[in-house]
Coordinates of C-alpha atoms and ligand atoms in Angstrom, one line a residue:
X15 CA 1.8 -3.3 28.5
X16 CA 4.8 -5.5 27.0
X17 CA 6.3 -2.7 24.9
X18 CA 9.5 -3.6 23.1
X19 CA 10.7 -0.5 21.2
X20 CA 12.9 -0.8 17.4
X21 CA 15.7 1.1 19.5
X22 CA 18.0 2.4 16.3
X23 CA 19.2 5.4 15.9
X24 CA 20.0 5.4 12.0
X25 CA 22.7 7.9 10.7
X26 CA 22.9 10.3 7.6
X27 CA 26.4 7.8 6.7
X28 CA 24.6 4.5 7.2
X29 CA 21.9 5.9 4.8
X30 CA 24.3 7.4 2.5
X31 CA 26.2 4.0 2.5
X32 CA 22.5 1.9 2.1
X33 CA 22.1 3.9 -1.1
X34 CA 25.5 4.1 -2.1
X35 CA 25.8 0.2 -1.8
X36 CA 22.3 -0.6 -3.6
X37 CA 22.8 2.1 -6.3
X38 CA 26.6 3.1 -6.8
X39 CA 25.5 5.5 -9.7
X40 CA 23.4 7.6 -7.5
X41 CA 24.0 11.5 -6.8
X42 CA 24.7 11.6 -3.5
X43 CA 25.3 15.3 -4.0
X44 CA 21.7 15.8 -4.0
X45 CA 20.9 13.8 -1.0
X46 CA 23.4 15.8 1.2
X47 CA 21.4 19.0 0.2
X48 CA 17.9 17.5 1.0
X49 CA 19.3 15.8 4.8
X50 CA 21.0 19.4 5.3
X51 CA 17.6 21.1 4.0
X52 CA 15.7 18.8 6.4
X53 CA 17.6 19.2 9.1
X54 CA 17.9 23.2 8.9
X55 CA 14.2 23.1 8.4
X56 CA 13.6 20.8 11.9
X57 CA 15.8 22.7 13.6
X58 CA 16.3 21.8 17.3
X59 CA 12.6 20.3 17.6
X60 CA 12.1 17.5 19.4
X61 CA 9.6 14.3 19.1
X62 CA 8.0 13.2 21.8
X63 CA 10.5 10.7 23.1
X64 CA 13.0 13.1 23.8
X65 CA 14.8 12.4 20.1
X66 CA 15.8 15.0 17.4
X67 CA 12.9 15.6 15.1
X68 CA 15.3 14.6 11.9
X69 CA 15.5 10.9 13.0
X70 CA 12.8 10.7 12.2
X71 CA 12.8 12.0 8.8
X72 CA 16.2 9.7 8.6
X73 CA 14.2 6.3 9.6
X74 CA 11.6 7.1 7.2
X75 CA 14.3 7.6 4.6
X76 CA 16.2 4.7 5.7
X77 CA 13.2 1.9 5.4
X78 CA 12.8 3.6 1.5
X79 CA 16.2 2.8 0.5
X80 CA 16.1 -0.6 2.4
X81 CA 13.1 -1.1 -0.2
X82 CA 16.1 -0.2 -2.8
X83 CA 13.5 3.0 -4.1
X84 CA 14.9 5.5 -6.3
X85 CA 16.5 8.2 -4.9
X86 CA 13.8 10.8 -5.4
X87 CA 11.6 9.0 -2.9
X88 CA 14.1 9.2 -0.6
X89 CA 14.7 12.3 -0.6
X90 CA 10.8 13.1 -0.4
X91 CA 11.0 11.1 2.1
X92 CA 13.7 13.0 4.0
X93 CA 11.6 16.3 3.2
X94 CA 8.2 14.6 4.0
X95 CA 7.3 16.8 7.5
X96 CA 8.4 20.1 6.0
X97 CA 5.5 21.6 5.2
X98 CA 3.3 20.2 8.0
X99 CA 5.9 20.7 10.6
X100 CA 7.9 23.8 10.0
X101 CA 7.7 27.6 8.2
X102 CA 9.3 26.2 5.6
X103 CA 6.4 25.8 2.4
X104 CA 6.0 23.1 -0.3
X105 CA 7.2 26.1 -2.7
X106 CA 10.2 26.3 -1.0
X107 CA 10.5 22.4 -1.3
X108 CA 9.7 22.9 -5.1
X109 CA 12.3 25.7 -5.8
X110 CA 15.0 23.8 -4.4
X111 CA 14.2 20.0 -5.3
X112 CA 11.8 20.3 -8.4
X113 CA 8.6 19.4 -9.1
X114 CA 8.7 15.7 -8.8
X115 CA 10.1 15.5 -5.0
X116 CA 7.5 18.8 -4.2
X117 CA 4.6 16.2 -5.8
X118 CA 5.6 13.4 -3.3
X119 CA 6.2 15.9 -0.3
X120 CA 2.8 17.3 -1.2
X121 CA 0.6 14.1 -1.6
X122 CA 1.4 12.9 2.1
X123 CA 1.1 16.7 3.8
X124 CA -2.1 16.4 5.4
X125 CA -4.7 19.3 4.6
X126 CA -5.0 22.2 6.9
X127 CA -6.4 21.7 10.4
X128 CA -8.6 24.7 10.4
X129 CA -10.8 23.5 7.9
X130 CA -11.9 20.7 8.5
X131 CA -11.6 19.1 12.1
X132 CA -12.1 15.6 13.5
X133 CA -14.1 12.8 11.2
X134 CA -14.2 14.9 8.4
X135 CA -10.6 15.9 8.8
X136 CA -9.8 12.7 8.4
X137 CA -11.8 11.5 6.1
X138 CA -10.6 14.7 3.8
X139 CA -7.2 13.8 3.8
X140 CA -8.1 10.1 3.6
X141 CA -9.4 11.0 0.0
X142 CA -6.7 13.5 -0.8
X143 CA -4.0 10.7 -0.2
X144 CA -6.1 8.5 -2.5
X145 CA -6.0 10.9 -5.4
X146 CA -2.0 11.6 -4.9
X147 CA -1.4 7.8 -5.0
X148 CA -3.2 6.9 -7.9
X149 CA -1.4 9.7 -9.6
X150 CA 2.0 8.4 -7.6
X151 CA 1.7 5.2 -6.0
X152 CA 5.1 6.2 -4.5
X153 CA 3.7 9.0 -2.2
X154 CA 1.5 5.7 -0.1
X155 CA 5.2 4.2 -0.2
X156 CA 6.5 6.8 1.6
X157 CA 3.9 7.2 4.0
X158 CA 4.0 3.6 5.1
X159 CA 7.5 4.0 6.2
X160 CA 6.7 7.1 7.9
X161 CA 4.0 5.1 9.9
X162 CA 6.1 2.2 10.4
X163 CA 8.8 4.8 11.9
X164 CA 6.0 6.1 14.2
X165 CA 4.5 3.0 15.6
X166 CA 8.0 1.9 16.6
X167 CA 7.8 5.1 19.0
X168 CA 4.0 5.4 19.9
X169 CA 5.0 4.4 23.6
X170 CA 5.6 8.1 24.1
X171 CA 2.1 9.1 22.8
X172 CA -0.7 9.6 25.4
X173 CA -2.6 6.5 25.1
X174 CA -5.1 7.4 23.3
X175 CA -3.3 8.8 20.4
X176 CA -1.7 5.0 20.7
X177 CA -4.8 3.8 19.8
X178 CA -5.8 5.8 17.5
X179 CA -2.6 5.1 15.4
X180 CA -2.6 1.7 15.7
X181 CA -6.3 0.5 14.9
X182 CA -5.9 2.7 11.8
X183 CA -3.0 0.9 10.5
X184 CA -4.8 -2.2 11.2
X185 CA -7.7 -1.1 9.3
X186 CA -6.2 1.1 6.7
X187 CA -2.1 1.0 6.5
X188 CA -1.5 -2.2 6.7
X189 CA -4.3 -3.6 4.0
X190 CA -3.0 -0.6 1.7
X191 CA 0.7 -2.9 2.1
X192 CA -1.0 -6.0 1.6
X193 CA -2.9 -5.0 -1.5
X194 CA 0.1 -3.7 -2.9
X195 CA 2.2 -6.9 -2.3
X196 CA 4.5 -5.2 0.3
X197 CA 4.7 -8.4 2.4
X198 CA 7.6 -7.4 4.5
X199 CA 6.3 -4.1 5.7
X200 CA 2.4 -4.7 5.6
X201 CA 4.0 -8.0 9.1
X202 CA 5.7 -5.2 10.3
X203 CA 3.3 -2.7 10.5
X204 CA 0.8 -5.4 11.9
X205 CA 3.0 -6.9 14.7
X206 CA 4.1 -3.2 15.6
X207 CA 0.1 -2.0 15.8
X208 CA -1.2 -5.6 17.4
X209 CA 0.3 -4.9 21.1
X210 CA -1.6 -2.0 21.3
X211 CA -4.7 -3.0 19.9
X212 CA -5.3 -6.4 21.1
X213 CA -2.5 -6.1 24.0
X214 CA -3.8 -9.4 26.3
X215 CA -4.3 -11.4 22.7
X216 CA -0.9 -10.2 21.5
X217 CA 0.9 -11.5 25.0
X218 CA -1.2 -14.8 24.7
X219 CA 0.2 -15.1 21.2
X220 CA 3.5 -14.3 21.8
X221 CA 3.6 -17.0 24.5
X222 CA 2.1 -19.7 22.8
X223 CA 4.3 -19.0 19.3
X224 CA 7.4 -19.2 21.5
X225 CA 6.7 -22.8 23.2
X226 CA 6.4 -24.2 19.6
X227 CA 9.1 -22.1 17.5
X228 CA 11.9 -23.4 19.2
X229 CA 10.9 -26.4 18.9
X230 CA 9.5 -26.0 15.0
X231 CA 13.0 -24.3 14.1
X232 CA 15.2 -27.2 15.6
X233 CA 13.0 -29.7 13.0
X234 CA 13.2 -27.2 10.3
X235 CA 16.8 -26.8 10.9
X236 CA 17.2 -30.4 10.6
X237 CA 14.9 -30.5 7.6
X238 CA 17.0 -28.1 5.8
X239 CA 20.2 -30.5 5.6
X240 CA 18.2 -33.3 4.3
X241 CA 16.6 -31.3 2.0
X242 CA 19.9 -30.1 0.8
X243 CA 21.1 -33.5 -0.1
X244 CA 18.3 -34.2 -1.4
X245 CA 18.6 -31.5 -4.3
X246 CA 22.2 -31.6 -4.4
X247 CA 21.9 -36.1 -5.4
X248 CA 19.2 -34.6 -8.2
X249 CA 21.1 -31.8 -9.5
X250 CA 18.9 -28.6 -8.7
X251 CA 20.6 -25.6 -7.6
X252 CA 19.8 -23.5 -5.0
X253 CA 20.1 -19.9 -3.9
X254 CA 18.5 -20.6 -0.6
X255 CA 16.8 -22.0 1.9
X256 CA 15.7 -21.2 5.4
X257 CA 12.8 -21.3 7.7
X258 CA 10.2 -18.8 8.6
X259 CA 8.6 -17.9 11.5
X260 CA 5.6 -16.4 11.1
X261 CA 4.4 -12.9 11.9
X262 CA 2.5 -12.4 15.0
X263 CA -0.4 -10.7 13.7
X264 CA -1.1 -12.8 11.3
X265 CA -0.8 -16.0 13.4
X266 CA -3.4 -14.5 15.3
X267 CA -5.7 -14.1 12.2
X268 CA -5.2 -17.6 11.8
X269 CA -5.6 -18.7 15.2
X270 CA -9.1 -17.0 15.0
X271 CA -10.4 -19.1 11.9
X272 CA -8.7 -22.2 13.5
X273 CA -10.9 -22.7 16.7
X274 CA -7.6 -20.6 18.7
X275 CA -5.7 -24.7 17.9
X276 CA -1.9 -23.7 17.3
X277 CA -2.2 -27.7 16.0
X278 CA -4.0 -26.6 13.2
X279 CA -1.6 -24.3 11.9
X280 CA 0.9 -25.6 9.2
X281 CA 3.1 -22.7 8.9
X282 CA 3.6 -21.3 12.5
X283 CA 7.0 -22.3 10.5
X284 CA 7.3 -22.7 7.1
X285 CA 10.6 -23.8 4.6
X286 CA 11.4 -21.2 1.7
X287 CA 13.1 -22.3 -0.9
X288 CA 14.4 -19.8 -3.8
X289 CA 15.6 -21.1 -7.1
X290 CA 17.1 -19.8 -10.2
X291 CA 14.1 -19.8 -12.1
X292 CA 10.5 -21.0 -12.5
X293 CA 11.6 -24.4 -14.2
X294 CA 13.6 -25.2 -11.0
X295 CA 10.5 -24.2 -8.9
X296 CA 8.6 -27.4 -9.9
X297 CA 11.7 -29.5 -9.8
X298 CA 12.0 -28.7 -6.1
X299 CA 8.3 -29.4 -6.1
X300 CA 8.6 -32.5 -7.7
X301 CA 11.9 -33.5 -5.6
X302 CA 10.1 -32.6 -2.2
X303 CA 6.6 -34.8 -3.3
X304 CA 8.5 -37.6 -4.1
X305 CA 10.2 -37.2 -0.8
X306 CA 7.5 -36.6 1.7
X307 CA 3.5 -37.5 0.9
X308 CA 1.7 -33.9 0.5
X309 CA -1.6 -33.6 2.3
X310 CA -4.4 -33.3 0.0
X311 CA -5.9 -30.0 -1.9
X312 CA -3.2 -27.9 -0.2
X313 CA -1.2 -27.6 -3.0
X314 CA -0.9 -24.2 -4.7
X315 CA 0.7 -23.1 -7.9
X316 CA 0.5 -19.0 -7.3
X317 CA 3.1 -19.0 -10.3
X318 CA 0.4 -20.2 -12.7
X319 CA -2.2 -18.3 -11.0
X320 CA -0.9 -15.1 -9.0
X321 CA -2.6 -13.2 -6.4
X322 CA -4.1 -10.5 -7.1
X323 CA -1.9 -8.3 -5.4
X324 CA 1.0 -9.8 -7.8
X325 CA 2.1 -12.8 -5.4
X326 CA 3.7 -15.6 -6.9
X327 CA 5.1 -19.2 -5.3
X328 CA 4.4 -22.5 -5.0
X329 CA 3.2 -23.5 -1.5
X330 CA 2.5 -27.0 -0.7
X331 CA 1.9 -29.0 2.9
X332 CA 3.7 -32.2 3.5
X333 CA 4.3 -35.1 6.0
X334 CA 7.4 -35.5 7.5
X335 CA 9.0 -37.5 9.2
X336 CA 7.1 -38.9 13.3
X337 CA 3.8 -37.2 12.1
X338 CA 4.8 -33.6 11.6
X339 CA 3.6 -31.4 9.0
X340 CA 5.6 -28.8 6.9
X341 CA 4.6 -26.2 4.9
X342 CA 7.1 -25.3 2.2
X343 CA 6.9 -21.7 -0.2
X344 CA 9.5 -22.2 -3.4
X345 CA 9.9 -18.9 -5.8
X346 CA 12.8 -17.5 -7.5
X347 CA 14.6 -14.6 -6.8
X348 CA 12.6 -12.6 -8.9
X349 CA 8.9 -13.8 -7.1
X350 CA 10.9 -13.8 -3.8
X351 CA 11.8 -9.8 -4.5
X352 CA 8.0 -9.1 -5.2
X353 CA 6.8 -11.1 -2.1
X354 CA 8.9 -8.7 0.1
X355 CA 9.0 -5.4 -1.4
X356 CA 5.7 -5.5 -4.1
X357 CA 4.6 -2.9 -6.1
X358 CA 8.0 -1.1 -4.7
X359 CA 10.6 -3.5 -6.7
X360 CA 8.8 -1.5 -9.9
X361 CA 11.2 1.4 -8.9
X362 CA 14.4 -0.5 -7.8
X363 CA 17.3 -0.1 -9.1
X364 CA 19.4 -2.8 -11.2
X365 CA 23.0 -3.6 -10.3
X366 CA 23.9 -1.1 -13.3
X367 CA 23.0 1.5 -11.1
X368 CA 20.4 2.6 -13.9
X369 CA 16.8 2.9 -12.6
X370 CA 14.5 0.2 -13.5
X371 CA 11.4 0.2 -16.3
X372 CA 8.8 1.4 -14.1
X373 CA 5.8 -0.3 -15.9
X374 CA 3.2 -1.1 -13.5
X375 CA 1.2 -4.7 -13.9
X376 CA -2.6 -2.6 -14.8
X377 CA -4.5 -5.1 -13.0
X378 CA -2.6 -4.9 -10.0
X379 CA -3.5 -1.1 -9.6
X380 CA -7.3 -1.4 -10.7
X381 CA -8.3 -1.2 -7.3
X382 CA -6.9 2.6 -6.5
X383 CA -8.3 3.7 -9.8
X384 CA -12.2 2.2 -8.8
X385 CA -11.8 3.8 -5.6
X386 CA -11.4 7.1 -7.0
X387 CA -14.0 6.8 -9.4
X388 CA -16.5 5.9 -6.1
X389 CA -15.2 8.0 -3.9
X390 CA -16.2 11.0 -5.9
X391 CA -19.4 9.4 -5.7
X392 CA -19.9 9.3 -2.1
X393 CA -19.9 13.1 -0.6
X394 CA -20.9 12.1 3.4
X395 CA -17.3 11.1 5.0
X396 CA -19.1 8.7 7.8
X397 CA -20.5 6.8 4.9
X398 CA -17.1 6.8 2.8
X399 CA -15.1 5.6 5.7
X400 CA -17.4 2.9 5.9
X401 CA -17.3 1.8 2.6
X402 CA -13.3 2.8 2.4
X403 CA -13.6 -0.1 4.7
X404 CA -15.3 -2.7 3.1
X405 CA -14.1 -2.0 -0.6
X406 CA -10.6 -2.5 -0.2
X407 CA -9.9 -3.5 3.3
X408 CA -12.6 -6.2 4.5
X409 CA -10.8 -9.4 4.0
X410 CA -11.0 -10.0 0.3
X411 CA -11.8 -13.3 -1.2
X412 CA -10.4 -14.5 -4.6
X413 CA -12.5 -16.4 -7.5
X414 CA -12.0 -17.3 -11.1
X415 CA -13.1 -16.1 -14.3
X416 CA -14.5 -19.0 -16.6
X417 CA -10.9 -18.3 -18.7
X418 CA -9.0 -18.7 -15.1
X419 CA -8.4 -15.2 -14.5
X420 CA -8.2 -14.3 -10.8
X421 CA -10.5 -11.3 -9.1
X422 CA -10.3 -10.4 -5.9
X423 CA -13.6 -9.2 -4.2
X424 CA -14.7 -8.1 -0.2
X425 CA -16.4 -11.3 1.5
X426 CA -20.1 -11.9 0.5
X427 CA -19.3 -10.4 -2.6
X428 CA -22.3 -12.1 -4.9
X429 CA -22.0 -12.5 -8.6
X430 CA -23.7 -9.3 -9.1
X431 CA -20.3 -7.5 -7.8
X432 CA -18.5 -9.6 -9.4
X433 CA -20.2 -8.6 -12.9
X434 CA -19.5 -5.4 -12.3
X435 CA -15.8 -5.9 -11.6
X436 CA -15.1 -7.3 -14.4
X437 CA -17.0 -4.6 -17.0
X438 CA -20.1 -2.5 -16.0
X439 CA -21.7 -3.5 -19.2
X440 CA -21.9 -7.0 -17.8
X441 CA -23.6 -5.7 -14.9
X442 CA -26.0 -4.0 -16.4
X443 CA -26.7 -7.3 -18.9
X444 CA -26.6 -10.0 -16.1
X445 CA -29.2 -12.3 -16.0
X446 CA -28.0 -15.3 -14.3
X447 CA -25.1 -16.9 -12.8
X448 CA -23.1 -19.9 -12.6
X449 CA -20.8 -20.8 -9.8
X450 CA -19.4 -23.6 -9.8
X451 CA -21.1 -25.0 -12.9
X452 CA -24.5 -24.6 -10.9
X453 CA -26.8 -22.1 -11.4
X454 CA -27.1 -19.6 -8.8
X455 CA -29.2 -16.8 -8.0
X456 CA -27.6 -13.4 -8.2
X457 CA -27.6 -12.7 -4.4
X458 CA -25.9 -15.9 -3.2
X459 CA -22.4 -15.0 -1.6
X460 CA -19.1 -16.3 -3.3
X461 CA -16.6 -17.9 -1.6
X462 CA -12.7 -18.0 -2.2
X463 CA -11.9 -20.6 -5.5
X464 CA -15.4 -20.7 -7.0
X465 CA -15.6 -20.3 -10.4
X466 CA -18.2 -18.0 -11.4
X467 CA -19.8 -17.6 -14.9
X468 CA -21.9 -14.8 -15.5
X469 CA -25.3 -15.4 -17.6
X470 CA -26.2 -12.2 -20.0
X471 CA -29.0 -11.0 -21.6
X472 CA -28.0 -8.8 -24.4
X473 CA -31.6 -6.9 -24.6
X474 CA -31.9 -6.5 -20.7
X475 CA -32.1 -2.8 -20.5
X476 CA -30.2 -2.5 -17.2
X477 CA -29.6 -3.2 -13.6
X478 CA -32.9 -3.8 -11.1
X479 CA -33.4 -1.1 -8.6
X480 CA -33.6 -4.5 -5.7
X481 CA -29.9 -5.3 -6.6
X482 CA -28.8 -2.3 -4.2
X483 CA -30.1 -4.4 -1.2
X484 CA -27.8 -7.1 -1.2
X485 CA -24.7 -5.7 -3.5
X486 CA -21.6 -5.4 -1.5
X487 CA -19.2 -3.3 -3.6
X488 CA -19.2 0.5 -4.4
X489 CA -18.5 0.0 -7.7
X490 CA -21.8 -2.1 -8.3
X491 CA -23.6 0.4 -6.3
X492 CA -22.7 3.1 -8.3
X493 CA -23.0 1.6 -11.2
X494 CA -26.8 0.7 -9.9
X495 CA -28.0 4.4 -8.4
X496 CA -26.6 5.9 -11.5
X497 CA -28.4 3.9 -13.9
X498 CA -31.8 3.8 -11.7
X499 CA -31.3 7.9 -11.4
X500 CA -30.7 8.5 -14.9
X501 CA -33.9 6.3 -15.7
X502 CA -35.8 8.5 -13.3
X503 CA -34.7 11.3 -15.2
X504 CA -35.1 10.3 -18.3
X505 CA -39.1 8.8 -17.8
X506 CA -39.5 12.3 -16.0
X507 CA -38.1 14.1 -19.3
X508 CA -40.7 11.6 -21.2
X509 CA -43.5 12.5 -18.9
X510 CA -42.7 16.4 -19.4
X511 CA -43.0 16.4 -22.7
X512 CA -45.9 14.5 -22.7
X513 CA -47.4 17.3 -20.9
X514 CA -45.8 20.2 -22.9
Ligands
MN16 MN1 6.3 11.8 9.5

């Protein structure tokens, strides 16, 4: 197997300068006692591959404050093994540190082994991370860059532990990233996991990227100086602009819907551009179409209409020059930031030194609080790792609101799920449906862009019993066996007293 390991052995200085450089009011003080804490704690154990156990405790650290996080994930983050790994307890943790790094530390220990073991093990702690991220979304920060520590050692593990670890950050890690906007990490964690998964399609990728980056880079390279010129004859400022290569993993996604024809993808390579502000994001725009012809319907204004996971840009496809097409992604500093780092630029710190507001977007978090409410709901763990895996990680589709709002739903979502996301009420009323400006019945499957309209009838007295047979989310599951069993009870209180 083509196994390339991150060989880095990251020091307690390098992270002590990381943070000192990103955050120069920081307490450094405090860190020293948490690394010297750690390390006491780990004593001489060893990982797997022969290194000291606090390595790894330092790499997980070390990919926080690359994220620029505050320095109390960081330090959880230096602490995170403790409890799980050595005699040293969460109270212990608390005493020292407080009660905010003892939270964090807490919500990524994994519960005990004796009680529950195998499926339901992990399952258990599947929903206990759940509930300690919607109370901290910081404690699934930390445990991403714990897991993106460990894949970049798993060729120690026997192989099956490999596998293990990698399919589930396919399947679970790495949409967790993606739904928060962590861009950066979520390629990462994806390439790292995709030899071991796939490890024949991740060599045939590899090879086949390589024959055309080269190549791609030298035009992009080439395309760059132009482009230069061209902004600097029109006035527009730039803060940068360089090509992309994309990540593996991701490539191979593509390759998949694309009939495997490298051809058909546009940005194998693509040109980013970042700009002072959102102004000088359609001037580039502008600039580039008047340059080079764009190919039709693959234009996207993401600043006027984000993802749903907070993603903003302007992406467009264009002719160049002998035939070739470009894809180019323009942002500012402030959308470029998000793109990389998501939901964890909320917590980074300004050139002040002073933390930042942390005031999460709502919408972007709706998800983790629906999948609490349904995972109270479902009590058998086979079944809630199922659905675990078609709520939030199936690949999601994204349609519109009549008022242009974007919602992001599994595939074959109908408009039944969709009433539900957007307010159970209009669940419970829908009558009809509208996609596209055609009517359409309440089982037919949305696809990404349509615009879908929902139809209500305010003296419908709730949700039909048949919608559970074609309904793909939990939430309008739920929101259907709750109403049907409360019904049941209530025309079985109706019938006893009838009797009485
Ligand atoms: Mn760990």
């Amino acid at each position: 197997m083509l196994v390339c390991n991150v060989q880095f052995m990251p020091t307690f200085d390098e992270l002590k300068q990381l943070i000192a450089q990103n955050n120069p009011g920081a307490d450094l003080t405090m860190l020293e006692l948490a690394y010297d804490f750690a390390a006491k704690a780990h004593g001489g154990q060893k990982r797997l591959d022969g290194s000291d156990y606090i390595e790894h405790s330092l790499a997980t650290a070390l990919t926080l404050a690359q994220m620029r996080l505050d320095l109390t994930t960081i330090m959880a983050g230096l602490l995170h093994d403790i409890p799980e790994d050595t005699n040293i307890t969460i109270e212990e943790i608390e005493k020292n540190f407080g009660p905010e790094i003892a939270r964090l530390v807490r919500g990524i220990t994994k519960l005990g082994k004796l009680k529950y073991r195998g499926l339901e093990r992990y399952a258990e702690n599947l929903r206990k991370m759940f509930v300690a991220m919607a109370e901290d979304v910081r404690v699934i920060l930390i445990k991403l860059a714990d897991r993106l520590h460990n894949l970049s050692t798993l060729s120690s593990l026997p192989p099956v532990k490999q596998q293990r670890i990698a399919r589930e950050t396919l399947e679970i890690y790495a949409p967790i990233a993606n739904r928060l906007g962590i861009g950066e990490l979520k390629g990462k964690l994806e390439d790292l996991a995709f030899r071991y998964v796939y490890p024949e399609e991740y060599a045939w990728v590899v090879k086949l990227a390589k024959t055309r980056l080269e190549e791609q880079l030298a035009h992009v390279n080439a395309m760059i100086k132009e482009l230069q010129q061209l902004f600097q004859e029109n006035g527009l400022d730039i803060v940068s602009i360089h090509g992309r290569a994309k990540h593996y993993y991701s490539l191979y996604r593509k390759l998949l819907r694309k009939d495997m024809d490298i051809a058909k993808v546009y940005d194998l390579v693509a040109l980013r551009i970042i700009v002072k502000d959102v102004a000088a994001c359609y001037h580039a725009l502008g600039l580039i179409h008047a340059r080079y012809k764009p190919l039709p319907g693959r234009i996207k204004d993401y600043i006027a209409q984000p993802k749903p996971n907070g993603y903003r840009s302007l992406h467009t496809t264009v002719f160049c020059d002998q035939g070739r097409i470009v894809e180019f992604q323009i942002r500012d500093i402030e959308m470029h930031e998000h793109a990389e780092y998501g939901i964890a630029a909320h917590w980074r710190f300004k050139e002040n030194g002073q933390p930042t507001e942390i005031q999460l977007p709502p919408d972007q978090l709706k998800w983790i609080k629906e999948l609490l409410d349904w995972q109270k709901d479902i009590k058998d763990n086979a079944q809630y790792l199922q659905a675990l895996k078609i709520d939030i990680f199936q690949n999601r589709i994204f349609v519109f609101t009549p008022k242009g709002d974007v919602i992001d739903l599994p595939e074959n979502a109908t408009p039944i799920d969709f009433a539900y996301h957007i307010h159970s009420d209009i669940g419970d009323k829908c009558s009809g449906a509208r996609v596209n400006e055609k009517l359409a019945t309440l089982d037919s499957k949305l696809s990404s862009g349509d615009l879908v309209e929902i139809i209500i009838d305010k003296n419908r007295a709730g949700p039909s019993a048949d919608w559970l047979e074609f309904v793909k989310t939990n939430v309008a599951k739920s929101h259907i066996k709750n109403y049907v069993k409360r019904k049941r009870g209530g025309l079985l209180k109706f019938f006893n007293r009838q009797l009485e």
